[in-house]
Amino acid sequence: MQHSAPPLFKQGIPALVKLIVCLSISAALMLIDFRFKTIDLVRDSINLGLRPLEYIMQLPRNLFTASDSYFTTRSTLAIENAELKQRQSELTLLANQSELLRAENQNLRELLSLQKEVAYKTIPVEILYNPSNPISQRVVIDRGAEDGLKLGNPIASDAGILGQVVRLYAGSAEVSLLEDRDFAVPVQVARNGLRAAVFGTGRGNLLELRYLPVASDLEVGDVLLTSGIDGTYPPGFAVAMITRIERNVDKNTANVFCTPVAGINRNRQALALLYDPQWDAKPSAGTPENAPGRRKTRTRGMP
């Protein structure tokens, strides 16, 4: 009796042969491609054709990534910009403070030099603030009666007279400056010794020389020094410089305007002059009359 093969087995042999043939062809093509690069052109063509489609599919992702990066970068730059501006402000403030300290140091050196020149006691003072009265030109200093100040003590910088103590407290004092309205200082012209009185006319205005005849020997540029005849101001301190002269021949008067030489609203440090005409300095006889600044002084009784 003859046996026949199962149908499944008969159908499986051709399929296996086809698989082997396909694998062999594929292996042969891969070997040929690896050896001779024959399919690169086909691969490149397919890749070139699929590239636009790939770009279109990745476009939403790329747009999202770009927008996120843009806003993140913009936010970061805004924060960095704010930090840099704050740092710039801090550095500018430090630079201004450094410049202020340099100016104060220079002013203190000049005041120390002035202390060595005068023959009477001086007290260094610092201007604290302006009082609330906007009309008067006054300042408050950090020294008072407990420090030895008295009413009428002159206040000066290294360049000249600033004002006078007009109100006294225990630890502070109020100083009327040269610009204060109707504040008067007896002066004399350094060039010829002509005596007069200089008056304040208000904040920011020029000083005035009053009660002078039209023929007075005055010139623009003349320096006015304290005369010392009032017993308040030591003689020889610079007060102002004549900047304008208006002569009225009909009324026989001269309007003389002056600029303070001490820089009234500049420095915060000054000196209080504890001057007593009974015991302290008098002008030296050897000082030239046309000296444009302070005169040297000598102690009472010295030859």
PDB file of C-alpha atoms in Angstrom:
ATOM      1  CA  MET A   1       0.000   0.000   0.000  1.00  0.00           C
ATOM      2  CA  GLN A   2       1.484   3.331  -1.095  1.00  0.00           C
ATOM      3  CA  HIS A   3       1.437   6.269   1.351  1.00  0.00           C
ATOM      4  CA  SER A   4       1.226   9.885   0.081  1.00  0.00           C
ATOM      5  CA  ALA A   5       2.712  12.990   1.829  1.00  0.00           C
ATOM      6  CA  PRO A   6       0.386  15.182   3.872  1.00  0.00           C
ATOM      7  CA  PRO A   7      -1.034  18.202   2.041  1.00  0.00           C
ATOM      8  CA  LEU A   8       0.470  20.630   4.568  1.00  0.00           C
ATOM      9  CA  PHE A   9       3.922  19.217   3.958  1.00  0.00           C
ATOM     10  CA  LYS A  10       3.440  19.471   0.208  1.00  0.00           C
ATOM     11  CA  GLN A  11       2.447  23.129   0.540  1.00  0.00           C
ATOM     12  CA  GLY A  12       5.317  23.983   2.958  1.00  0.00           C
ATOM     13  CA  ILE A  13       8.178  22.875   0.742  1.00  0.00           C
ATOM     14  CA  PRO A  14       7.585  25.449  -2.046  1.00  0.00           C
ATOM     15  CA  ALA A  15       7.126  28.236   0.493  1.00  0.00           C
ATOM     16  CA  LEU A  16      10.399  27.339   2.194  1.00  0.00           C
ATOM     17  CA  VAL A  17      12.140  27.282  -1.153  1.00  0.00           C
ATOM     18  CA  LYS A  18      10.712  30.710  -1.963  1.00  0.00           C
ATOM     19  CA  LEU A  19      11.914  32.071   1.411  1.00  0.00           C
ATOM     20  CA  ILE A  20      15.400  30.699   0.853  1.00  0.00           C
ATOM     21  CA  VAL A  21      15.503  32.160  -2.639  1.00  0.00           C
ATOM     22  CA  CYS A  22      14.360  35.589  -1.341  1.00  0.00           C
ATOM     23  CA  LEU A  23      16.927  35.532   1.420  1.00  0.00           C
ATOM     24  CA  SER A  24      19.611  34.573  -1.024  1.00  0.00           C
ATOM     25  CA  ILE A  25      18.661  37.360  -3.388  1.00  0.00           C
ATOM     26  CA  SER A  26      18.535  39.843  -0.531  1.00  0.00           C
ATOM     27  CA  ALA A  27      21.930  38.737   0.720  1.00  0.00           C
ATOM     28  CA  ALA A  28      23.334  38.960  -2.785  1.00  0.00           C
ATOM     29  CA  LEU A  29      21.905  42.477  -3.233  1.00  0.00           C
ATOM     30  CA  MET A  30      23.278  43.558   0.148  1.00  0.00           C
ATOM     31  CA  LEU A  31      26.680  42.137  -0.754  1.00  0.00           C
ATOM     32  CA  ILE A  32      26.616  43.869  -4.117  1.00  0.00           C
ATOM     33  CA  ASP A  33      25.469  47.154  -2.479  1.00  0.00           C
ATOM     34  CA  PHE A  34      28.151  46.912   0.169  1.00  0.00           C
ATOM     35  CA  ARG A  35      30.815  46.129  -2.395  1.00  0.00           C
ATOM     36  CA  PHE A  36      29.846  48.349  -5.291  1.00  0.00           C
ATOM     37  CA  LYS A  37      27.476  50.972  -3.672  1.00  0.00           C
ATOM     38  CA  THR A  38      24.897  50.371  -6.365  1.00  0.00           C
ATOM     39  CA  ILE A  39      21.785  51.298  -4.333  1.00  0.00           C
ATOM     40  CA  ASP A  40      23.111  54.610  -2.916  1.00  0.00           C
ATOM     41  CA  LEU A  41      21.620  56.532  -5.808  1.00  0.00           C
ATOM     42  CA  VAL A  42      18.219  54.959  -5.244  1.00  0.00           C
ATOM     43  CA  ARG A  43      18.475  55.591  -1.488  1.00  0.00           C
ATOM     44  CA  ASP A  44      19.452  59.217  -1.997  1.00  0.00           C
ATOM     45  CA  SER A  45      16.595  59.754  -4.422  1.00  0.00           C
ATOM     46  CA  ILE A  46      14.075  58.291  -1.993  1.00  0.00           C
ATOM     47  CA  ASN A  47      15.544  60.331   0.889  1.00  0.00           C
ATOM     48  CA  LEU A  48      15.364  63.507  -1.181  1.00  0.00           C
ATOM     49  CA  GLY A  49      11.751  62.841  -2.018  1.00  0.00           C
ATOM     50  CA  LEU A  50      10.792  62.126   1.600  1.00  0.00           C
ATOM     51  CA  ARG A  51      12.657  65.145   3.071  1.00  0.00           C
ATOM     52  CA  PRO A  52       9.857  67.726   2.499  1.00  0.00           C
ATOM     53  CA  LEU A  53       7.362  65.348   4.075  1.00  0.00           C
ATOM     54  CA  GLU A  54       9.687  64.905   7.063  1.00  0.00           C
ATOM     55  CA  TYR A  55      10.067  68.689   7.402  1.00  0.00           C
ATOM     56  CA  ILE A  56       6.281  69.164   7.304  1.00  0.00           C
ATOM     57  CA  MET A  57       5.760  66.517   9.972  1.00  0.00           C
ATOM     58  CA  GLN A  58       8.408  68.080  12.263  1.00  0.00           C
ATOM     59  CA  LEU A  59       7.199  71.651  11.714  1.00  0.00           C
ATOM     60  CA  PRO A  60       4.778  71.795  14.723  1.00  0.00           C
ATOM     61  CA  ARG A  61       7.472  70.477  17.051  1.00  0.00           C
ATOM     62  CA  ASN A  62      10.047  72.942  15.682  1.00  0.00           C
ATOM     63  CA  LEU A  63       7.648  75.883  16.044  1.00  0.00           C
ATOM     64  CA  PHE A  64       6.847  74.954  19.640  1.00  0.00           C
ATOM     65  CA  THR A  65      10.544  74.546  20.509  1.00  0.00           C
ATOM     66  CA  ALA A  66      11.460  77.853  18.837  1.00  0.00           C
ATOM     67  CA  SER A  67       8.692  79.819  20.552  1.00  0.00           C
ATOM     68  CA  ASP A  68       9.537  78.319  23.941  1.00  0.00           C
ATOM     69  CA  SER A  69      13.208  79.143  23.460  1.00  0.00           C
ATOM     70  CA  TYR A  70      12.339  82.693  22.317  1.00  0.00           C
ATOM     71  CA  PHE A  71      10.175  83.501  25.328  1.00  0.00           C
ATOM     72  CA  THR A  72      12.623  81.840  27.718  1.00  0.00           C
ATOM     73  CA  THR A  73      15.525  83.818  26.257  1.00  0.00           C
ATOM     74  CA  ARG A  74      13.508  87.055  26.317  1.00  0.00           C
ATOM     75  CA  SER A  75      12.575  86.532  29.959  1.00  0.00           C
ATOM     76  CA  THR A  76      16.171  85.708  30.864  1.00  0.00           C
ATOM     77  CA  LEU A  77      17.465  88.786  29.047  1.00  0.00           C
ATOM     78  CA  ALA A  78      14.902  90.985  30.795  1.00  0.00           C
ATOM     79  CA  ILE A  79      16.002  89.683  34.198  1.00  0.00           C
ATOM     80  CA  GLU A  80      19.684  90.112  33.336  1.00  0.00           C
ATOM     81  CA  ASN A  81      19.022  93.609  32.007  1.00  0.00           C
ATOM     82  CA  ALA A  82      17.260  94.601  35.242  1.00  0.00           C
ATOM     83  CA  GLU A  83      20.132  93.192  37.300  1.00  0.00           C
ATOM     84  CA  LEU A  84      22.694  95.054  35.206  1.00  0.00           C
ATOM     85  CA  LYS A  85      20.785  98.327  35.573  1.00  0.00           C
ATOM     86  CA  GLN A  86      20.620  97.871  39.329  1.00  0.00           C
ATOM     87  CA  ARG A  87      24.334  97.105  39.441  1.00  0.00           C
ATOM     88  CA  GLN A  88      25.065 100.161  37.321  1.00  0.00           C
ATOM     89  CA  SER A  89      23.049 102.325  39.718  1.00  0.00           C
ATOM     90  CA  GLU A  90      24.951 100.896  42.684  1.00  0.00           C
ATOM     91  CA  LEU A  91      28.305 101.519  41.009  1.00  0.00           C
ATOM     92  CA  THR A  92      27.274 105.051  40.087  1.00  0.00           C
ATOM     93  CA  LEU A  93      26.235 105.685  43.680  1.00  0.00           C
ATOM     94  CA  LEU A  94      29.552 104.334  44.947  1.00  0.00           C
ATOM     95  CA  ALA A  95      31.419 106.532  42.464  1.00  0.00           C
ATOM     96  CA  ASN A  96      29.488 109.596  43.628  1.00  0.00           C
ATOM     97  CA  GLN A  97      30.174 108.746  47.258  1.00  0.00           C
ATOM     98  CA  SER A  98      33.841 108.316  46.444  1.00  0.00           C
ATOM     99  CA  GLU A  99      33.906 111.719  44.767  1.00  0.00           C
ATOM    100  CA  LEU A 100      32.111 113.265  47.750  1.00  0.00           C
ATOM    101  CA  LEU A 101      34.588 111.707  50.180  1.00  0.00           C
ATOM    102  CA  ARG A 102      37.486 112.978  48.077  1.00  0.00           C
ATOM    103  CA  ALA A 103      36.078 116.523  48.107  1.00  0.00           C
ATOM    104  CA  GLU A 104      35.421 116.379  51.851  1.00  0.00           C
ATOM    105  CA  ASN A 105      38.941 115.090  52.473  1.00  0.00           C
ATOM    106  CA  GLN A 106      40.399 117.973  50.468  1.00  0.00           C
ATOM    107  CA  ASN A 107      38.218 120.467  52.329  1.00  0.00           C
ATOM    108  CA  LEU A 108      39.287 119.045  55.700  1.00  0.00           C
ATOM    109  CA  ARG A 109      42.952 119.349  54.720  1.00  0.00           C
ATOM    110  CA  GLU A 110      42.435 122.998  53.835  1.00  0.00           C
ATOM    111  CA  LEU A 111      40.601 123.650  57.104  1.00  0.00           C
ATOM    112  CA  LEU A 112      43.442 121.990  59.018  1.00  0.00           C
ATOM    113  CA  SER A 113      45.869 124.313  57.266  1.00  0.00           C
ATOM    114  CA  LEU A 114      43.695 127.276  58.283  1.00  0.00           C
ATOM    115  CA  GLN A 115      43.683 126.099  61.906  1.00  0.00           C
ATOM    116  CA  LYS A 116      47.466 126.195  61.923  1.00  0.00           C
ATOM    117  CA  GLU A 117      47.547 129.745  60.546  1.00  0.00           C
ATOM    118  CA  VAL A 118      45.233 131.505  62.994  1.00  0.00           C
ATOM    119  CA  ALA A 119      46.430 132.470  66.461  1.00  0.00           C
ATOM    120  CA  TYR A 120      43.157 131.845  68.289  1.00  0.00           C
ATOM    121  CA  LYS A 121      41.072 128.794  69.030  1.00  0.00           C
ATOM    122  CA  THR A 122      38.916 127.219  66.348  1.00  0.00           C
ATOM    123  CA  ILE A 123      36.354 124.428  66.413  1.00  0.00           C
ATOM    124  CA  PRO A 124      35.641 122.222  63.389  1.00  0.00           C
ATOM    125  CA  VAL A 125      31.919 122.105  62.629  1.00  0.00           C
ATOM    126  CA  GLU A 126      29.724 120.245  60.172  1.00  0.00           C
ATOM    127  CA  ILE A 127      26.581 121.600  58.557  1.00  0.00           C
ATOM    128  CA  LEU A 128      23.660 119.310  59.394  1.00  0.00           C
ATOM    129  CA  TYR A 129      20.684 120.780  57.540  1.00  0.00           C
ATOM    130  CA  ASN A 130      18.781 123.922  56.594  1.00  0.00           C
ATOM    131  CA  PRO A 131      16.008 124.991  58.960  1.00  0.00           C
ATOM    132  CA  SER A 132      12.409 124.856  57.782  1.00  0.00           C
ATOM    133  CA  ASN A 133      12.180 128.598  57.102  1.00  0.00           C
ATOM    134  CA  PRO A 134      12.512 128.918  53.295  1.00  0.00           C
ATOM    135  CA  ILE A 135      13.035 132.701  53.397  1.00  0.00           C
ATOM    136  CA  SER A 136      16.114 132.928  55.593  1.00  0.00           C
ATOM    137  CA  GLN A 137      19.480 131.658  54.411  1.00  0.00           C
ATOM    138  CA  ARG A 138      20.560 129.776  57.514  1.00  0.00           C
ATOM    139  CA  VAL A 139      22.033 126.390  58.395  1.00  0.00           C
ATOM    140  CA  VAL A 140      22.302 124.282  61.543  1.00  0.00           C
ATOM    141  CA  ILE A 141      25.726 123.029  62.646  1.00  0.00           C
ATOM    142  CA  ASP A 142      26.639 120.140  64.954  1.00  0.00           C
ATOM    143  CA  ARG A 143      28.348 122.233  67.668  1.00  0.00           C
ATOM    144  CA  GLY A 144      26.772 124.288  70.435  1.00  0.00           C
ATOM    145  CA  ALA A 145      27.237 125.854  73.834  1.00  0.00           C
ATOM    146  CA  GLU A 146      28.601 122.621  75.299  1.00  0.00           C
ATOM    147  CA  ASP A 147      31.451 122.790  72.758  1.00  0.00           C
ATOM    148  CA  GLY A 148      32.386 126.373  73.657  1.00  0.00           C
ATOM    149  CA  LEU A 149      30.455 128.251  70.977  1.00  0.00           C
ATOM    150  CA  LYS A 150      28.973 131.665  71.720  1.00  0.00           C
ATOM    151  CA  LEU A 151      26.489 133.898  69.983  1.00  0.00           C
ATOM    152  CA  GLY A 152      28.209 135.926  67.287  1.00  0.00           C
ATOM    153  CA  ASN A 153      31.071 133.478  66.649  1.00  0.00           C
ATOM    154  CA  PRO A 154      32.091 133.681  62.965  1.00  0.00           C
ATOM    155  CA  ILE A 155      31.948 130.575  60.780  1.00  0.00           C
ATOM    156  CA  ALA A 156      34.547 130.345  58.013  1.00  0.00           C
ATOM    157  CA  SER A 157      35.956 128.023  55.388  1.00  0.00           C
ATOM    158  CA  ASP A 158      39.521 128.024  54.138  1.00  0.00           C
ATOM    159  CA  ALA A 159      38.495 130.595  51.484  1.00  0.00           C
ATOM    160  CA  GLY A 160      36.793 133.107  53.761  1.00  0.00           C
ATOM    161  CA  ILE A 161      33.819 134.005  55.935  1.00  0.00           C
ATOM    162  CA  LEU A 162      30.603 131.972  55.644  1.00  0.00           C
ATOM    163  CA  GLY A 163      28.408 133.503  58.336  1.00  0.00           C
ATOM    164  CA  GLN A 164      27.819 133.969  62.045  1.00  0.00           C
ATOM    165  CA  VAL A 165      26.185 132.069  64.926  1.00  0.00           C
ATOM    166  CA  VAL A 166      22.809 133.711  65.618  1.00  0.00           C
ATOM    167  CA  ARG A 167      21.046 131.079  67.735  1.00  0.00           C
ATOM    168  CA  LEU A 168      22.689 128.760  70.246  1.00  0.00           C
ATOM    169  CA  TYR A 169      21.621 125.408  71.689  1.00  0.00           C
ATOM    170  CA  ALA A 170      23.380 122.903  73.909  1.00  0.00           C
ATOM    171  CA  GLY A 171      24.628 120.612  71.138  1.00  0.00           C
ATOM    172  CA  SER A 172      23.945 122.624  67.989  1.00  0.00           C
ATOM    173  CA  ALA A 173      23.702 126.155  66.685  1.00  0.00           C
ATOM    174  CA  GLU A 174      21.994 128.111  63.937  1.00  0.00           C
ATOM    175  CA  VAL A 175      24.227 130.051  61.565  1.00  0.00           C
ATOM    176  CA  SER A 176      23.115 132.983  59.445  1.00  0.00           C
ATOM    177  CA  LEU A 177      24.988 132.925  56.128  1.00  0.00           C
ATOM    178  CA  LEU A 178      26.253 135.916  54.171  1.00  0.00           C
ATOM    179  CA  GLU A 179      23.340 135.695  51.726  1.00  0.00           C
ATOM    180  CA  ASP A 180      20.754 136.066  54.508  1.00  0.00           C
ATOM    181  CA  ARG A 181      18.715 139.211  53.932  1.00  0.00           C
ATOM    182  CA  ASP A 182      20.168 142.311  55.655  1.00  0.00           C
ATOM    183  CA  PHE A 183      22.981 140.268  57.209  1.00  0.00           C
ATOM    184  CA  ALA A 184      25.868 142.758  57.483  1.00  0.00           C
ATOM    185  CA  VAL A 185      29.641 142.358  57.740  1.00  0.00           C
ATOM    186  CA  PRO A 186      32.039 145.328  58.149  1.00  0.00           C
ATOM    187  CA  VAL A 187      34.662 145.091  55.415  1.00  0.00           C
ATOM    188  CA  GLN A 188      37.460 147.024  53.820  1.00  0.00           C
ATOM    189  CA  VAL A 189      38.848 146.945  50.299  1.00  0.00           C
ATOM    190  CA  ALA A 190      42.108 145.022  50.201  1.00  0.00           C
ATOM    191  CA  ARG A 191      43.505 147.301  47.490  1.00  0.00           C
ATOM    192  CA  ASN A 192      43.131 150.667  49.248  1.00  0.00           C
ATOM    193  CA  GLY A 193      41.757 150.012  52.757  1.00  0.00           C
ATOM    194  CA  LEU A 194      38.391 151.707  52.075  1.00  0.00           C
ATOM    195  CA  ARG A 195      35.921 150.664  54.801  1.00  0.00           C
ATOM    196  CA  ALA A 196      32.290 149.801  54.151  1.00  0.00           C
ATOM    197  CA  ALA A 197      29.637 147.224  55.035  1.00  0.00           C
ATOM    198  CA  VAL A 198      28.470 144.353  52.840  1.00  0.00           C
ATOM    199  CA  PHE A 199      24.847 143.202  53.149  1.00  0.00           C
ATOM    200  CA  GLY A 200      23.042 140.027  52.152  1.00  0.00           C
ATOM    201  CA  THR A 201      20.045 140.364  49.819  1.00  0.00           C
ATOM    202  CA  GLY A 202      18.471 136.916  49.945  1.00  0.00           C
ATOM    203  CA  ARG A 203      19.062 133.362  48.794  1.00  0.00           C
ATOM    204  CA  GLY A 204      20.984 133.153  45.532  1.00  0.00           C
ATOM    205  CA  ASN A 205      21.360 136.952  45.145  1.00  0.00           C
ATOM    206  CA  LEU A 206      24.550 138.968  45.061  1.00  0.00           C
ATOM    207  CA  LEU A 207      25.752 140.808  48.148  1.00  0.00           C
ATOM    208  CA  GLU A 208      25.622 144.629  48.224  1.00  0.00           C
ATOM    209  CA  LEU A 209      27.917 147.367  49.411  1.00  0.00           C
ATOM    210  CA  ARG A 210      25.643 150.145  50.696  1.00  0.00           C
ATOM    211  CA  TYR A 211      25.901 153.780  51.661  1.00  0.00           C
ATOM    212  CA  LEU A 212      28.824 154.603  49.394  1.00  0.00           C
ATOM    213  CA  PRO A 213      29.212 157.856  47.424  1.00  0.00           C
ATOM    214  CA  VAL A 214      29.492 157.734  43.665  1.00  0.00           C
ATOM    215  CA  ALA A 215      33.148 158.800  43.757  1.00  0.00           C
ATOM    216  CA  SER A 216      34.250 155.884  45.947  1.00  0.00           C
ATOM    217  CA  ASP A 217      37.513 154.289  44.816  1.00  0.00           C
ATOM    218  CA  LEU A 218      36.108 150.907  43.871  1.00  0.00           C
ATOM    219  CA  GLU A 219      36.834 148.643  40.937  1.00  0.00           C
ATOM    220  CA  VAL A 220      35.405 145.389  39.644  1.00  0.00           C
ATOM    221  CA  GLY A 221      37.598 142.589  40.997  1.00  0.00           C
ATOM    222  CA  ASP A 222      38.392 144.283  44.309  1.00  0.00           C
ATOM    223  CA  VAL A 223      38.527 141.834  47.197  1.00  0.00           C
ATOM    224  CA  LEU A 224      36.685 142.737  50.395  1.00  0.00           C
ATOM    225  CA  LEU A 225      38.225 141.668  53.702  1.00  0.00           C
ATOM    226  CA  THR A 226      36.818 141.749  57.211  1.00  0.00           C
ATOM    227  CA  SER A 227      37.872 145.010  58.833  1.00  0.00           C
ATOM    228  CA  GLY A 228      37.527 143.791  62.431  1.00  0.00           C
ATOM    229  CA  ILE A 229      36.107 147.097  63.677  1.00  0.00           C
ATOM    230  CA  ASP A 230      32.914 145.416  64.902  1.00  0.00           C
ATOM    231  CA  GLY A 231      34.788 143.166  67.316  1.00  0.00           C
ATOM    232  CA  THR A 232      33.009 140.098  65.921  1.00  0.00           C
ATOM    233  CA  TYR A 233      35.019 139.075  62.875  1.00  0.00           C
ATOM    234  CA  PRO A 234      38.796 138.752  62.988  1.00  0.00           C
ATOM    235  CA  PRO A 235      40.417 141.197  60.551  1.00  0.00           C
ATOM    236  CA  GLY A 236      41.814 140.070  57.227  1.00  0.00           C
ATOM    237  CA  PHE A 237      39.433 137.279  56.244  1.00  0.00           C
ATOM    238  CA  ALA A 238      38.139 137.368  52.671  1.00  0.00           C
ATOM    239  CA  VAL A 239      34.398 138.018  52.383  1.00  0.00           C
ATOM    240  CA  ALA A 240      33.472 138.854  48.794  1.00  0.00           C
ATOM    241  CA  MET A 241      34.679 140.162  45.447  1.00  0.00           C
ATOM    242  CA  ILE A 242      33.145 143.115  43.598  1.00  0.00           C
ATOM    243  CA  THR A 243      31.537 141.927  40.370  1.00  0.00           C
ATOM    244  CA  ARG A 244      29.399 144.905  39.248  1.00  0.00           C
ATOM    245  CA  ILE A 245      29.285 148.650  39.964  1.00  0.00           C
ATOM    246  CA  GLU A 246      26.359 150.904  39.015  1.00  0.00           C
ATOM    247  CA  ARG A 247      27.032 154.615  39.648  1.00  0.00           C
ATOM    248  CA  ASN A 248      24.165 157.116  39.800  1.00  0.00           C
ATOM    249  CA  VAL A 249      25.660 160.608  39.476  1.00  0.00           C
ATOM    250  CA  ASP A 250      22.328 162.382  39.965  1.00  0.00           C
ATOM    251  CA  LYS A 251      21.748 160.773  43.359  1.00  0.00           C
ATOM    252  CA  ASN A 252      25.473 160.626  44.226  1.00  0.00           C
ATOM    253  CA  THR A 253      25.177 156.944  45.053  1.00  0.00           C
ATOM    254  CA  ALA A 254      26.855 153.765  43.843  1.00  0.00           C
ATOM    255  CA  ASN A 255      25.222 150.357  43.756  1.00  0.00           C
ATOM    256  CA  VAL A 256      28.017 147.843  44.256  1.00  0.00           C
ATOM    257  CA  PHE A 257      27.309 144.118  43.912  1.00  0.00           C
ATOM    258  CA  CYS A 258      29.630 141.412  45.228  1.00  0.00           C
ATOM    259  CA  THR A 259      30.003 137.634  45.063  1.00  0.00           C
ATOM    260  CA  PRO A 260      30.944 135.647  48.213  1.00  0.00           C
ATOM    261  CA  VAL A 261      34.366 134.045  47.865  1.00  0.00           C
ATOM    262  CA  ALA A 262      33.845 131.241  50.379  1.00  0.00           C
ATOM    263  CA  GLY A 263      31.377 129.129  48.386  1.00  0.00           C
ATOM    264  CA  ILE A 264      28.444 129.400  50.781  1.00  0.00           C
ATOM    265  CA  ASN A 265      26.506 126.349  49.577  1.00  0.00           C
ATOM    266  CA  ARG A 266      29.395 124.050  48.668  1.00  0.00           C
ATOM    267  CA  ASN A 267      31.082 122.228  51.555  1.00  0.00           C
ATOM    268  CA  ARG A 268      29.610 120.694  54.700  1.00  0.00           C
ATOM    269  CA  GLN A 269      32.685 121.217  56.865  1.00  0.00           C
ATOM    270  CA  ALA A 270      33.766 124.586  58.254  1.00  0.00           C
ATOM    271  CA  LEU A 271      35.487 126.210  61.248  1.00  0.00           C
ATOM    272  CA  ALA A 272      33.984 128.196  64.106  1.00  0.00           C
ATOM    273  CA  LEU A 273      36.351 131.050  65.028  1.00  0.00           C
ATOM    274  CA  LEU A 274      36.381 131.653  68.800  1.00  0.00           C
ATOM    275  CA  TYR A 275      37.660 135.168  68.312  1.00  0.00           C
ATOM    276  CA  ASP A 276      37.883 137.693  71.176  1.00  0.00           C
ATOM    277  CA  PRO A 277      39.234 141.117  70.179  1.00  0.00           C
ATOM    278  CA  GLN A 278      40.317 141.759  73.783  1.00  0.00           C
ATOM    279  CA  TRP A 279      42.908 138.991  73.728  1.00  0.00           C
ATOM    280  CA  ASP A 280      43.206 137.487  70.278  1.00  0.00           C
ATOM    281  CA  ALA A 281      44.905 138.409  67.048  1.00  0.00           C
ATOM    282  CA  LYS A 282      45.238 141.767  65.333  1.00  0.00           C
ATOM    283  CA  PRO A 283      46.396 142.492  61.784  1.00  0.00           C
ATOM    284  CA  SER A 284      50.128 142.311  61.292  1.00  0.00           C
ATOM    285  CA  ALA A 285      51.755 145.620  60.318  1.00  0.00           C
ATOM    286  CA  GLY A 286      53.902 143.889  57.719  1.00  0.00           C
ATOM    287  CA  THR A 287      50.997 142.513  55.704  1.00  0.00           C
ATOM    288  CA  PRO A 288      50.573 144.297  52.344  1.00  0.00           C
ATOM    289  CA  GLU A 289      47.318 146.190  51.941  1.00  0.00           C
ATOM    290  CA  ASN A 290      46.531 144.602  48.577  1.00  0.00           C
ATOM    291  CA  ALA A 291      46.756 140.993  49.785  1.00  0.00           C
ATOM    292  CA  PRO A 292      43.850 139.156  48.116  1.00  0.00           C
ATOM    293  CA  GLY A 293      43.120 136.815  51.015  1.00  0.00           C
ATOM    294  CA  ARG A 294      43.540 136.450  54.766  1.00  0.00           C
ATOM    295  CA  ARG A 295      46.060 138.536  56.603  1.00  0.00           C
ATOM    296  CA  LYS A 296      48.604 137.071  58.985  1.00  0.00           C
ATOM    297  CA  THR A 297      47.903 137.657  62.664  1.00  0.00           C
ATOM    298  CA  ARG A 298      49.959 138.061  65.771  1.00  0.00           C
ATOM    299  CA  THR A 299      49.144 137.615  69.449  1.00  0.00           C
ATOM    300  CA  ARG A 300      48.430 140.704  71.494  1.00  0.00           C
ATOM    301  CA  GLY A 301      51.592 142.043  73.146  1.00  0.00           C
ATOM    302  CA  MET A 302      54.062 140.494  70.679  1.00  0.00           C
ATOM    303  CA  PRO A 303      56.588 142.922  69.139  1.00  0.00           C
TER     304      PRO A 303
END
